[in-house]
Structure formats: C-alpha cells, structure tokens
C-alpha cells in the first residue's frame, strides 16, 4: 500500500517534469524558428543593399557598402544565435526524451506492482480453505 502511494507520487512528479520539459522544448523550438526568420530577413536586406548598375554615385556606393557591411555583421551574429538556439532546442529535446523514459519506467513499475498484487490475491484465494454454507431446510 505504501509502495503504491509512493509510486503514484513519483508518477505525478515525473508527469509534471515531462510537461515542463515539453514546454521548454516548444519554447526553444519557437526561439530557433524566430532566430532563423530574423537571419533570413537580414540576408534579404543585405541583398537589397547590394550595389546595382544604375547607382553610380560614389556617395551612394559608399553608403551602400557601409550598410551592407553592418548587415553582414548582423547576419553573422544572427547565424551564431541560430546555431545556439538549435543546440539549446536539441538539448531540450533530449531532456524531454529522458523525462518520457523516466515516466514510462515509473508506469511500468506501477503496472508490475498491480500485477504482483493481483497474483498475490489469486494465491491467497487458492490457498484458502474451502468454505461451505450450511443450509437448513425449512421445518
């Protein structure tokens, strides 16, 4: 009885931990998607600032080069943030898998304990002496 309560409590804790791990994984996956979108937007901006044949003014080329260089630095930073977010998301996915394994292990322990309890009850019924009801005829 105490083991059943203890296992039920452990299962509740493991279920909560699994839920937290899944929420963390979802949050980090969203962060990764946001960082990837930001990186692609910066790349598009850098492509838009690239010099064209019709922009021959020296001031215009210098300004474009300056902004393009800043955008490239921003793109490098964004790429690093994407890689970091990807690593964190993968780490969170592994934590979710570990939490799921822990929860499954506790569920298996509970199932084994229930099976053992049923088998013990069956054994007690087999070993119990036969009961006989005494029936009296109506007089």
PDB file of C-alpha atoms in Angstrom:
ATOM      1  CA  UNK A   1       0.000   0.000   0.000  1.00  0.00           C
ATOM      2  CA  UNK A   2       2.785   2.427   0.918  1.00  0.00           C
ATOM      3  CA  UNK A   3       4.687   1.433  -2.221  1.00  0.00           C
ATOM      4  CA  UNK A   4       1.614   2.122  -4.355  1.00  0.00           C
ATOM      5  CA  UNK A   5       1.247   5.587  -2.845  1.00  0.00           C
ATOM      6  CA  UNK A   6       4.938   6.235  -3.255  1.00  0.00           C
ATOM      7  CA  UNK A   7       4.880   5.129  -6.897  1.00  0.00           C
ATOM      8  CA  UNK A   8       1.780   7.238  -7.564  1.00  0.00           C
ATOM      9  CA  UNK A   9       3.543  10.276  -6.092  1.00  0.00           C
ATOM     10  CA  UNK A  10       6.664   9.576  -8.153  1.00  0.00           C
ATOM     11  CA  UNK A  11       4.495   9.212 -11.265  1.00  0.00           C
ATOM     12  CA  UNK A  12       2.854  12.598 -10.604  1.00  0.00           C
ATOM     13  CA  UNK A  13       6.264  14.210 -10.215  1.00  0.00           C
ATOM     14  CA  UNK A  14       7.604  12.558 -13.384  1.00  0.00           C
ATOM     15  CA  UNK A  15       4.498  13.604 -15.302  1.00  0.00           C
ATOM     16  CA  UNK A  16       4.982  17.213 -14.169  1.00  0.00           C
ATOM     17  CA  UNK A  17       8.642  17.057 -15.135  1.00  0.00           C
ATOM     18  CA  UNK A  18       7.693  15.705 -18.554  1.00  0.00           C
ATOM     19  CA  UNK A  19       5.213  18.532 -19.070  1.00  0.00           C
ATOM     20  CA  UNK A  20       7.814  21.117 -18.092  1.00  0.00           C
ATOM     21  CA  UNK A  21      10.405  19.557 -20.385  1.00  0.00           C
ATOM     22  CA  UNK A  22       7.953  19.534 -23.291  1.00  0.00           C
ATOM     23  CA  UNK A  23       7.033  23.174 -22.670  1.00  0.00           C
ATOM     24  CA  UNK A  24      10.714  24.133 -22.561  1.00  0.00           C
ATOM     25  CA  UNK A  25      11.345  22.246 -25.806  1.00  0.00           C
ATOM     26  CA  UNK A  26       8.446  24.013 -27.545  1.00  0.00           C
ATOM     27  CA  UNK A  27       9.665  27.397 -26.316  1.00  0.00           C
ATOM     28  CA  UNK A  28      13.206  26.739 -27.551  1.00  0.00           C
ATOM     29  CA  UNK A  29      11.954  25.457 -30.921  1.00  0.00           C
ATOM     30  CA  UNK A  30       9.972  28.695 -31.312  1.00  0.00           C
ATOM     31  CA  UNK A  31      13.073  30.689 -30.390  1.00  0.00           C
ATOM     32  CA  UNK A  32      15.047  28.781 -33.029  1.00  0.00           C
ATOM     33  CA  UNK A  33      12.380  29.483 -35.657  1.00  0.00           C
ATOM     34  CA  UNK A  34      12.333  33.178 -34.693  1.00  0.00           C
ATOM     35  CA  UNK A  35      16.125  33.446 -34.932  1.00  0.00           C
ATOM     36  CA  UNK A  36      16.138  31.667 -38.305  1.00  0.00           C
ATOM     37  CA  UNK A  37      13.476  34.050 -39.619  1.00  0.00           C
ATOM     38  CA  UNK A  38      15.485  37.028 -38.366  1.00  0.00           C
ATOM     39  CA  UNK A  39      18.613  35.702 -40.059  1.00  0.00           C
ATOM     40  CA  UNK A  40      16.802  35.295 -43.378  1.00  0.00           C
ATOM     41  CA  UNK A  41      15.365  38.824 -43.120  1.00  0.00           C
ATOM     42  CA  UNK A  42      18.855  40.226 -42.546  1.00  0.00           C
ATOM     43  CA  UNK A  43      20.166  38.257 -45.542  1.00  0.00           C
ATOM     44  CA  UNK A  44      17.379  39.688 -47.726  1.00  0.00           C
ATOM     45  CA  UNK A  45      18.192  43.215 -46.538  1.00  0.00           C
ATOM     46  CA  UNK A  46      21.866  42.693 -47.327  1.00  0.00           C
ATOM     47  CA  UNK A  47      20.937  41.508 -50.822  1.00  0.00           C
ATOM     48  CA  UNK A  48      18.720  44.555 -51.305  1.00  0.00           C
ATOM     49  CA  UNK A  49      21.566  46.931 -50.361  1.00  0.00           C
ATOM     50  CA  UNK A  50      23.942  45.340 -52.890  1.00  0.00           C
ATOM     51  CA  UNK A  51      25.144  47.855 -55.486  1.00  0.00           C
ATOM     52  CA  UNK A  52      23.406  47.928 -58.852  1.00  0.00           C
ATOM     53  CA  UNK A  53      24.482  49.214 -62.248  1.00  0.00           C
ATOM     54  CA  UNK A  54      22.246  52.295 -62.094  1.00  0.00           C
ATOM     55  CA  UNK A  55      23.633  53.532 -58.771  1.00  0.00           C
ATOM     56  CA  UNK A  56      26.866  55.103 -59.986  1.00  0.00           C
ATOM     57  CA  UNK A  57      27.181  57.873 -57.409  1.00  0.00           C
ATOM     58  CA  UNK A  58      30.207  57.438 -55.179  1.00  0.00           C
ATOM     59  CA  UNK A  59      28.385  58.603 -52.058  1.00  0.00           C
ATOM     60  CA  UNK A  60      25.600  56.139 -52.738  1.00  0.00           C
ATOM     61  CA  UNK A  61      28.087  53.274 -53.195  1.00  0.00           C
ATOM     62  CA  UNK A  62      29.936  54.207 -50.016  1.00  0.00           C
ATOM     63  CA  UNK A  63      26.692  54.343 -48.026  1.00  0.00           C
ATOM     64  CA  UNK A  64      25.550  51.028 -49.501  1.00  0.00           C
ATOM     65  CA  UNK A  65      28.898  49.447 -48.666  1.00  0.00           C
ATOM     66  CA  UNK A  66      28.703  50.758 -45.115  1.00  0.00           C
ATOM     67  CA  UNK A  67      25.163  49.395 -44.582  1.00  0.00           C
ATOM     68  CA  UNK A  68      25.970  46.143 -46.323  1.00  0.00           C
ATOM     69  CA  UNK A  69      28.986  45.642 -44.065  1.00  0.00           C
ATOM     70  CA  UNK A  70      26.862  46.319 -40.969  1.00  0.00           C
ATOM     71  CA  UNK A  71      24.196  43.957 -42.239  1.00  0.00           C
ATOM     72  CA  UNK A  72      26.814  41.254 -42.787  1.00  0.00           C
ATOM     73  CA  UNK A  73      27.988  41.657 -39.197  1.00  0.00           C
ATOM     74  CA  UNK A  74      24.380  41.435 -38.073  1.00  0.00           C
ATOM     75  CA  UNK A  75      23.932  38.342 -40.247  1.00  0.00           C
ATOM     76  CA  UNK A  76      26.957  36.692 -38.622  1.00  0.00           C
ATOM     77  CA  UNK A  77      25.565  37.464 -35.181  1.00  0.00           C
ATOM     78  CA  UNK A  78      22.159  36.147 -36.203  1.00  0.00           C
ATOM     79  CA  UNK A  79      23.733  32.967 -37.596  1.00  0.00           C
ATOM     80  CA  UNK A  80      25.519  32.427 -34.273  1.00  0.00           C
ATOM     81  CA  UNK A  81      22.230  32.944 -32.432  1.00  0.00           C
ATOM     82  CA  UNK A  82      20.533  30.428 -34.741  1.00  0.00           C
ATOM     83  CA  UNK A  83      23.237  27.853 -34.027  1.00  0.00           C
ATOM     84  CA  UNK A  84      22.944  28.486 -30.289  1.00  0.00           C
ATOM     85  CA  UNK A  85      19.158  28.204 -30.423  1.00  0.00           C
ATOM     86  CA  UNK A  86      19.462  24.968 -32.402  1.00  0.00           C
ATOM     87  CA  UNK A  87      21.811  23.471 -29.817  1.00  0.00           C
ATOM     88  CA  UNK A  88      19.536  24.522 -26.965  1.00  0.00           C
ATOM     89  CA  UNK A  89      16.486  23.100 -28.755  1.00  0.00           C
ATOM     90  CA  UNK A  90      18.264  19.782 -29.275  1.00  0.00           C
ATOM     91  CA  UNK A  91      19.298  19.729 -25.610  1.00  0.00           C
ATOM     92  CA  UNK A  92      15.675  20.377 -24.613  1.00  0.00           C
ATOM     93  CA  UNK A  93      14.515  17.565 -26.928  1.00  0.00           C
ATOM     94  CA  UNK A  94      16.935  15.193 -25.211  1.00  0.00           C
ATOM     95  CA  UNK A  95      15.644  16.325 -21.806  1.00  0.00           C
ATOM     96  CA  UNK A  96      12.093  15.636 -22.991  1.00  0.00           C
ATOM     97  CA  UNK A  97      13.080  12.152 -24.158  1.00  0.00           C
ATOM     98  CA  UNK A  98      14.765  11.477 -20.808  1.00  0.00           C
ATOM     99  CA  UNK A  99      11.689  12.685 -18.907  1.00  0.00           C
ATOM    100  CA  UNK A 100       9.484  10.442 -21.058  1.00  0.00           C
ATOM    101  CA  UNK A 101      11.765   7.460 -20.337  1.00  0.00           C
ATOM    102  CA  UNK A 102      11.562   8.187 -16.604  1.00  0.00           C
ATOM    103  CA  UNK A 103       7.781   8.458 -16.716  1.00  0.00           C
ATOM    104  CA  UNK A 104       7.494   5.221 -18.712  1.00  0.00           C
ATOM    105  CA  UNK A 105       9.740   3.429 -16.224  1.00  0.00           C
ATOM    106  CA  UNK A 106       7.533   4.515 -13.319  1.00  0.00           C
ATOM    107  CA  UNK A 107       4.408   3.456 -15.239  1.00  0.00           C
ATOM    108  CA  UNK A 108       5.974   0.028 -15.801  1.00  0.00           C
ATOM    109  CA  UNK A 109       6.805  -0.247 -12.089  1.00  0.00           C
ATOM    110  CA  UNK A 110       3.202   0.582 -11.213  1.00  0.00           C
ATOM    111  CA  UNK A 111       1.912  -1.999 -13.694  1.00  0.00           C
ATOM    112  CA  UNK A 112       4.274  -4.627 -12.231  1.00  0.00           C
ATOM    113  CA  UNK A 113       3.165  -3.796  -8.700  1.00  0.00           C
ATOM    114  CA  UNK A 114      -0.508  -4.108  -9.702  1.00  0.00           C
ATOM    115  CA  UNK A 115       0.167  -7.445 -11.419  1.00  0.00           C
ATOM    116  CA  UNK A 116       2.030  -8.727  -8.356  1.00  0.00           C
ATOM    117  CA  UNK A 117      -0.839  -7.659  -6.088  1.00  0.00           C
ATOM    118  CA  UNK A 118      -3.368  -9.471  -8.267  1.00  0.00           C
ATOM    119  CA  UNK A 119      -1.217 -12.613  -8.316  1.00  0.00           C
ATOM    120  CA  UNK A 120      -0.884 -12.478  -4.514  1.00  0.00           C
ATOM    121  CA  UNK A 121      -4.671 -12.245  -4.173  1.00  0.00           C
ATOM    122  CA  UNK A 122      -5.126 -15.185  -6.539  1.00  0.00           C
ATOM    123  CA  UNK A 123      -2.636 -17.189  -4.482  1.00  0.00           C
ATOM    124  CA  UNK A 124      -4.492 -16.350  -1.259  1.00  0.00           C
ATOM    125  CA  UNK A 125      -7.770 -17.493  -2.817  1.00  0.00           C
ATOM    126  CA  UNK A 126      -6.189 -20.764  -3.941  1.00  0.00           C
ATOM    127  CA  UNK A 127      -4.678 -21.429  -0.519  1.00  0.00           C
ATOM    128  CA  UNK A 128      -7.810 -20.512   1.417  1.00  0.00           C
ATOM    129  CA  UNK A 129      -9.764 -23.427   2.850  1.00  0.00           C
ATOM    130  CA  UNK A 130     -12.995 -24.169   1.060  1.00  0.00           C
ATOM    131  CA  UNK A 131     -15.976 -22.565   2.647  1.00  0.00           C
ATOM    132  CA  UNK A 132     -19.208 -24.458   2.939  1.00  0.00           C
ATOM    133  CA  UNK A 133     -22.531 -22.932   3.597  1.00  0.00           C
ATOM    134  CA  UNK A 134     -24.799 -24.830   5.892  1.00  0.00           C
ATOM    135  CA  UNK A 135     -28.308 -24.696   4.592  1.00  0.00           C
ATOM    136  CA  UNK A 136     -31.177 -25.604   6.855  1.00  0.00           C
ATOM    137  CA  UNK A 137     -34.333 -26.941   5.433  1.00  0.00           C
ATOM    138  CA  UNK A 138     -37.404 -25.089   6.491  1.00  0.00           C
ATOM    139  CA  UNK A 139     -39.077 -27.013   9.239  1.00  0.00           C
TER     140      UNK A 139
END
